[in-house]
Structure formats: C-alpha cells, structure tokens
Amino acid sequence: MKKYSIMKSMNMHLKKGKRTILEMMQILHRHSYCTLGEAFNRLDFSSAIQDIRRFNYVVRLLQLIAKSQLTSLSGVAQKNYFNILDKIVRKVLDDHQNPRLIKDLLQDLSSTLCILIRGEGKSVLVGNINIWLCRLETILTWQQQLQNLQMTKHVNHGLTLSDLPLHVLSNILYRLSDGWDIVTLGQVTPALSVLSEDRQLWKKLCQYHFADKQFCRHLVLSEEGHVEWKRTYFALQKYYPTREQYGDTLHFCRHCSILFWKDSGHPCTAADPDSCFTPVSPQHFIDLFKF
C-alpha cells in the first residue's frame, strides 16, 4: 500500500510538471516563440556568455541542442548557434576558463554531426550538406586548439592557496559540487591532494547528487569492504545525471508571458510577482518545444 502511494505521488508530480511545461509552451506560442530556433534567436545568448554566472547555463543548453535538437534548427538558428559557439571557444582560448565544459560540448556536437552526415544527412539536416562538412571541420579545428591549450602560470607574490590553513582549504573543497573540479584542485598542492581524497567529502558529493537507491545500487567497495566514495561517484555519473547548478538561470513569468534572466529581473505588474516566476533549466527550455 505504501509503495502504491509513493508511485501515485510520483506520477502526480510528473503529470504536474508536464502540465506546467504545456501551459508555458501554449503561452510562448501566442507570443511568437513557436520553435526552438525562434526562441534561440530572440534570446540574447551572445551577451549571456560574457557573464560568468550565465556561461555554464548557455553551454549546457548548446550541448543539449547538439545531442538531440540540431535537426530542428532553421538556417538562421543554425548560423546563430555556431556564431555563439565560435565566441565561446574564443573566450575559452583567451581566458583559459572552463575548457573541459567546451571540450565535452564539442565532442557531443562532432559525434552527432558525424552520425547525421554519414547516415541520413541529406534528409534531416537543413541546408547544404557541404556547409555542414565545413562546420564539422571547424569543430575539429576548435578541438585541436583546445587540446593544445597551455595554461599560463601567473606569478603572484601575494597570498596563495599554499598559504591558507588546512581547514580553509577543506572548506573550499566542500563547496565544490563537481567531482572533476575537486580532482583538478587536488593537483595544485600536496596538501590539497590529500584533502581531495577525503572519503567524507566524496560521500557528501554522492548524497548531494544522487538518491539513496541510486548510489546503493552502484557502491564500489574496497578489498576490506569499505565504500570507496570517490570511485562510487564517478561510477554513478555513468548511469544518472548530476544535479545542475548555475549562477543565473532563465525564468518564465506566467503573468507577463516572457522569459528573462533571474538576476536581471523584469518589471512584472502582478500583485505578487514572485508567485508568477518559474525557473527554466536548460532541459526545460528544450522540453518547451518538444511537445
């Protein structure tokens, strides 16, 4: 009986989520957001990538489009997509920040394009097939440039990570939500290397990203029978998506029927504006145009 109640609650939650997306989609259609490409063109993502709080959101959105929605983009939307991608790559090559995110995005994009071009490109890709071949070559060039990227070592005579006490370094690691960021930071100094192997740190990370039932199914045990939480985390990543965190996200105002960045806000005329705002994750943004 308890199991039935839980399943019923989950089904009601899924139906409510789908109903909310459908309602948002109907409102957007009335305001000329009929396709993913039109919405993508009208929202200023080129400026958004210059804001560090929005950068990861835009990259994730582009990655989702690369994986499943590339063929739904119009010619104009395609051009806009690759222009934004070009600016992202140039930004990373200039400031050396977030190269791993872009490498993952380009890998997904090149894999999708290879499948489409070799298999059924002429029937599903909008535009001349030669244009797509040129784009694929450009992607391969970007990948090579990122592969050859050399991080500049800055000479700093002020306070460094090595000067911070261990409890402060530990606190920094516990504030990171990405396992690869922890691994990377652990390579900076010997002290961070030791702290980044903390079993409790990786246990907290598993509990943050995954439900108990999920990580219990994929626990990695040592020869002594202890849970190896670090290996468990990366094992779980292969099966389940991690929780996404963004400094700033798109929101939808049901009263005014517009999409806007949360930190920018918008002059809503409703009596209680906050009750009208719905956060829109990159996946939700894609889902708005899939039904």
Coordinates of C-alpha atoms in Angstrom, one line a residue:
M1 CA 0.0 0.0 0.0
K2 CA 2.9 2.3 0.9
K3 CA 4.6 1.5 -2.4
Y4 CA 1.4 2.3 -4.3
S5 CA 1.1 5.7 -2.5
I6 CA 4.7 6.6 -3.4
M7 CA 4.2 5.6 -7.1
K8 CA 0.9 7.5 -7.2
S9 CA 2.6 10.6 -5.7
M10 CA 5.5 10.4 -8.3
N11 CA 3.0 10.1 -11.2
M12 CA 1.1 13.1 -10.0
H13 CA 4.3 15.1 -9.7
L14 CA 5.4 14.1 -13.3
K15 CA 1.9 15.0 -14.6
K16 CA 2.0 18.3 -12.9
G17 CA 5.5 19.1 -14.3
K18 CA 4.4 18.1 -17.8
R19 CA 1.2 20.2 -17.4
T20 CA 3.3 23.2 -16.4
I21 CA 5.5 22.9 -19.4
L22 CA 2.5 22.5 -21.7
E23 CA 1.0 25.7 -20.3
M24 CA 4.2 27.6 -20.7
M25 CA 4.5 26.3 -24.3
Q26 CA 1.0 27.5 -25.2
I27 CA 1.8 31.0 -23.8
L28 CA 5.1 31.1 -25.6
H29 CA 3.4 30.1 -28.9
R30 CA 1.0 33.0 -28.5
H31 CA 4.0 35.4 -28.3
S32 CA 5.7 34.0 -31.5
Y33 CA 8.0 31.5 -29.7
C34 CA 6.8 28.7 -32.0
T35 CA 10.0 26.8 -32.4
L36 CA 13.2 26.2 -30.5
G37 CA 15.1 28.1 -33.2
E38 CA 12.9 31.2 -32.9
A39 CA 13.3 31.3 -29.1
F40 CA 17.0 30.7 -29.5
N41 CA 17.3 33.6 -32.0
R42 CA 15.3 36.0 -29.9
L43 CA 17.1 35.5 -26.6
D44 CA 20.5 37.2 -26.4
F45 CA 22.8 34.3 -25.6
S46 CA 25.8 36.0 -27.2
S47 CA 25.8 38.6 -24.4
A48 CA 24.9 36.0 -21.8
I49 CA 28.2 34.1 -22.3
Q50 CA 30.1 37.2 -21.3
D51 CA 28.5 36.9 -17.8
I52 CA 30.3 34.2 -15.7
R53 CA 27.0 33.5 -13.9
R54 CA 25.3 32.6 -17.2
F55 CA 28.1 31.0 -19.1
N56 CA 27.6 27.4 -17.8
Y57 CA 23.8 27.6 -18.5
V58 CA 24.3 28.6 -22.1
V59 CA 27.0 26.0 -22.7
R60 CA 24.7 23.3 -21.2
L61 CA 21.8 24.5 -23.5
L62 CA 24.1 24.3 -26.5
Q63 CA 25.1 20.8 -25.5
L64 CA 21.6 19.6 -25.2
I65 CA 20.8 21.0 -28.7
A66 CA 23.8 19.3 -30.1
K67 CA 22.7 16.0 -28.7
S68 CA 19.1 15.9 -29.8
Q69 CA 17.8 19.1 -31.4
L70 CA 20.3 20.0 -34.1
T71 CA 18.0 19.0 -36.9
S72 CA 15.1 21.2 -35.6
L73 CA 17.1 24.4 -36.1
S74 CA 16.3 26.6 -39.0
G75 CA 19.1 28.0 -41.2
V76 CA 19.1 31.3 -39.3
A77 CA 19.1 29.5 -36.0
Q78 CA 22.0 27.3 -37.1
K79 CA 24.0 30.3 -38.0
N80 CA 23.3 31.9 -34.7
Y81 CA 24.1 28.7 -32.9
F82 CA 27.6 28.4 -34.5
N83 CA 28.3 32.1 -34.1
I84 CA 27.7 31.8 -30.3
L85 CA 29.8 28.6 -30.3
D86 CA 32.6 30.4 -32.0
K87 CA 32.5 33.2 -29.4
I88 CA 32.5 30.6 -26.6
V89 CA 35.6 28.9 -28.0
R90 CA 37.4 32.2 -28.5
K91 CA 36.6 33.2 -24.9
V92 CA 38.0 30.0 -23.5
L93 CA 41.1 30.2 -25.6
D94 CA 41.6 33.8 -24.3
D95 CA 40.8 33.5 -20.6
H96 CA 41.6 29.7 -20.2
Q97 CA 38.4 29.2 -18.1
N98 CA 36.1 26.2 -18.4
P99 CA 38.0 24.3 -21.2
R100 CA 36.6 21.0 -20.0
L101 CA 33.0 22.1 -20.5
I102 CA 33.7 23.2 -24.0
K103 CA 35.6 20.0 -24.9
D104 CA 32.6 18.0 -23.8
L105 CA 30.2 20.2 -25.8
L106 CA 32.4 19.9 -29.0
Q107 CA 32.7 16.2 -28.5
D108 CA 28.9 15.7 -28.4
L109 CA 28.4 18.1 -31.4
S110 CA 31.0 16.3 -33.6
S111 CA 29.6 12.9 -32.7
T112 CA 26.1 14.0 -33.6
L113 CA 27.2 15.6 -36.9
C114 CA 29.3 12.5 -37.9
I115 CA 26.3 10.3 -37.4
L116 CA 23.9 12.6 -39.3
I117 CA 26.3 13.3 -42.2
R118 CA 27.3 9.7 -42.7
G119 CA 23.8 8.2 -42.2
E120 CA 21.0 10.4 -43.2
G121 CA 22.4 13.9 -43.5
K122 CA 20.7 15.0 -46.8
S123 CA 17.3 14.1 -45.5
V124 CA 17.4 15.6 -42.0
L125 CA 19.9 18.4 -41.9
V126 CA 18.6 21.8 -43.0
G127 CA 20.9 23.4 -45.6
N128 CA 23.6 22.3 -48.0
I129 CA 25.5 19.2 -46.9
N130 CA 28.8 20.9 -47.8
I131 CA 28.1 23.6 -45.3
W132 CA 27.7 21.0 -42.6
L133 CA 31.0 19.4 -43.7
C134 CA 32.7 22.8 -43.3
R135 CA 31.2 23.2 -39.9
L136 CA 32.5 19.7 -38.9
E137 CA 36.0 20.7 -40.0
T138 CA 35.7 23.9 -37.9
I139 CA 34.7 21.9 -34.9
L140 CA 37.7 19.6 -35.3
T141 CA 39.9 22.7 -35.6
W142 CA 38.5 24.0 -32.3
Q143 CA 39.0 20.7 -30.6
Q144 CA 42.7 20.7 -31.7
Q145 CA 43.1 24.3 -30.4
L146 CA 41.7 23.4 -27.0
Q147 CA 43.8 20.3 -26.9
N148 CA 46.9 22.4 -27.4
L149 CA 45.8 25.0 -24.9
Q150 CA 48.6 25.8 -22.4
M151 CA 47.6 27.3 -19.1
T152 CA 49.5 30.4 -18.3
K153 CA 51.3 30.3 -15.0
H154 CA 50.8 33.6 -13.2
V155 CA 53.5 35.0 -11.0
N156 CA 51.8 36.2 -7.8
H157 CA 53.8 37.5 -4.8
G158 CA 50.7 37.8 -2.6
L159 CA 48.7 35.2 -0.7
T160 CA 48.3 31.8 -2.5
L161 CA 46.4 28.6 -1.8
S162 CA 49.5 27.2 -0.2
D163 CA 49.4 29.9 2.5
L164 CA 45.8 29.1 3.6
P165 CA 45.3 26.9 6.7
L166 CA 44.0 23.3 6.1
H167 CA 40.5 23.9 7.5
V168 CA 40.0 26.7 4.9
L169 CA 41.3 24.6 2.0
S170 CA 38.9 21.8 3.2
N171 CA 36.0 24.2 3.3
I172 CA 36.8 25.3 -0.3
L173 CA 36.7 21.7 -1.5
Y174 CA 33.4 21.0 0.4
R175 CA 31.8 23.9 -1.5
L176 CA 32.5 22.4 -4.9
S177 CA 29.7 20.4 -6.5
D178 CA 31.6 18.9 -9.4
G179 CA 33.8 15.9 -8.9
W180 CA 36.2 16.9 -11.7
D181 CA 36.7 20.3 -10.1
I182 CA 37.8 18.5 -6.9
V183 CA 40.2 16.3 -8.7
T184 CA 41.7 19.3 -10.6
L185 CA 42.1 21.3 -7.5
G186 CA 43.7 18.4 -5.8
Q187 CA 46.5 18.6 -8.3
V188 CA 47.5 22.1 -7.2
T189 CA 49.4 21.4 -4.0
P190 CA 50.3 18.3 -1.9
A191 CA 48.0 19.5 0.9
L192 CA 45.1 19.8 -1.5
S193 CA 45.9 16.4 -2.9
V194 CA 45.5 14.8 0.5
L195 CA 42.3 16.7 1.3
S196 CA 40.7 15.9 -2.1
E197 CA 40.9 12.2 -1.2
D198 CA 38.7 12.7 1.9
R199 CA 36.1 9.9 2.0
Q200 CA 33.6 12.1 3.7
L201 CA 33.9 14.7 1.0
W202 CA 33.1 12.2 -1.7
K203 CA 30.3 10.7 0.4
K204 CA 28.7 14.1 0.7
L205 CA 29.0 14.7 -3.0
C206 CA 27.3 11.4 -3.7
Q207 CA 24.5 12.2 -1.3
Y208 CA 24.1 15.7 -2.9
H209 CA 23.8 14.5 -6.5
F210 CA 22.1 11.1 -6.2
A211 CA 19.3 9.4 -4.3
D212 CA 20.0 6.7 -1.8
K213 CA 18.5 4.0 -4.0
Q214 CA 20.8 5.1 -6.9
F215 CA 24.1 5.0 -5.2
C216 CA 23.2 1.9 -3.2
R217 CA 23.0 0.0 -6.5
H218 CA 26.4 1.1 -7.6
L219 CA 28.5 1.1 -4.5
V220 CA 32.2 0.4 -5.1
L221 CA 33.8 -1.5 -2.2
S222 CA 37.5 -1.9 -1.3
E223 CA 39.1 -5.2 -0.6
E224 CA 38.5 -4.5 3.1
G225 CA 34.8 -4.0 2.5
H226 CA 34.8 -0.2 2.8
V227 CA 32.8 2.0 0.5
E228 CA 35.1 3.9 -1.9
W229 CA 33.0 7.0 -2.3
K230 CA 35.2 8.7 -4.9
R231 CA 35.0 5.7 -7.3
T232 CA 31.3 5.4 -6.5
Y233 CA 30.7 9.0 -7.5
F234 CA 32.3 8.5 -10.9
A235 CA 30.5 5.2 -11.4
L236 CA 27.2 6.8 -10.7
Q237 CA 27.9 9.6 -13.2
K238 CA 27.8 7.0 -15.9
Y239 CA 24.2 6.0 -15.0
Y240 CA 22.5 9.1 -13.7
P241 CA 22.6 12.8 -14.3
T242 CA 24.1 15.0 -11.6
R243 CA 22.3 18.0 -10.1
E244 CA 22.9 21.1 -12.1
Q245 CA 23.9 24.4 -10.5
Y246 CA 24.0 27.8 -12.3
G247 CA 24.9 31.2 -11.1
D248 CA 21.9 32.6 -13.0
T249 CA 19.1 30.9 -14.9
L250 CA 16.3 31.8 -17.2
H251 CA 12.9 32.3 -15.6
F252 CA 9.4 32.4 -17.1
C253 CA 6.8 34.9 -15.9
R254 CA 3.3 33.4 -16.3
H255 CA 1.7 36.8 -15.8
C256 CA 3.7 38.7 -18.4
S257 CA 4.5 35.7 -20.6
I258 CA 8.2 36.4 -21.0
L259 CA 11.5 34.6 -20.5
F260 CA 14.1 36.6 -18.5
W261 CA 17.3 36.1 -16.6
K262 CA 16.7 35.9 -12.8
D263 CA 19.4 38.3 -11.8
S264 CA 18.2 40.9 -14.3
G265 CA 14.6 40.5 -13.3
H266 CA 11.8 42.3 -15.1
P267 CA 9.1 44.9 -14.2
C268 CA 6.2 42.5 -13.5
T269 CA 2.9 44.1 -12.9
A270 CA 1.4 41.3 -10.9
A271 CA 0.5 41.9 -7.2
D272 CA 2.8 39.1 -6.2
P273 CA 5.5 38.8 -8.9
D274 CA 7.5 36.0 -7.2
S275 CA 4.5 33.7 -7.4
C276 CA 4.4 34.1 -11.1
F277 CA 8.1 33.1 -11.8
T278 CA 9.1 29.6 -12.8
P279 CA 12.8 28.6 -13.2
V280 CA 13.6 27.2 -16.6
S281 CA 16.6 24.8 -16.7
P282 CA 18.4 24.1 -20.0
Q283 CA 16.5 20.8 -20.3
H284 CA 13.1 22.5 -19.5
F285 CA 14.0 25.1 -22.2
I286 CA 14.4 22.2 -24.7
D287 CA 11.2 20.5 -23.5
L288 CA 9.1 23.6 -24.1
F289 CA 9.4 22.9 -27.8
K290 CA 9.2 19.1 -27.9
F291 CA 5.5 18.5 -27.2

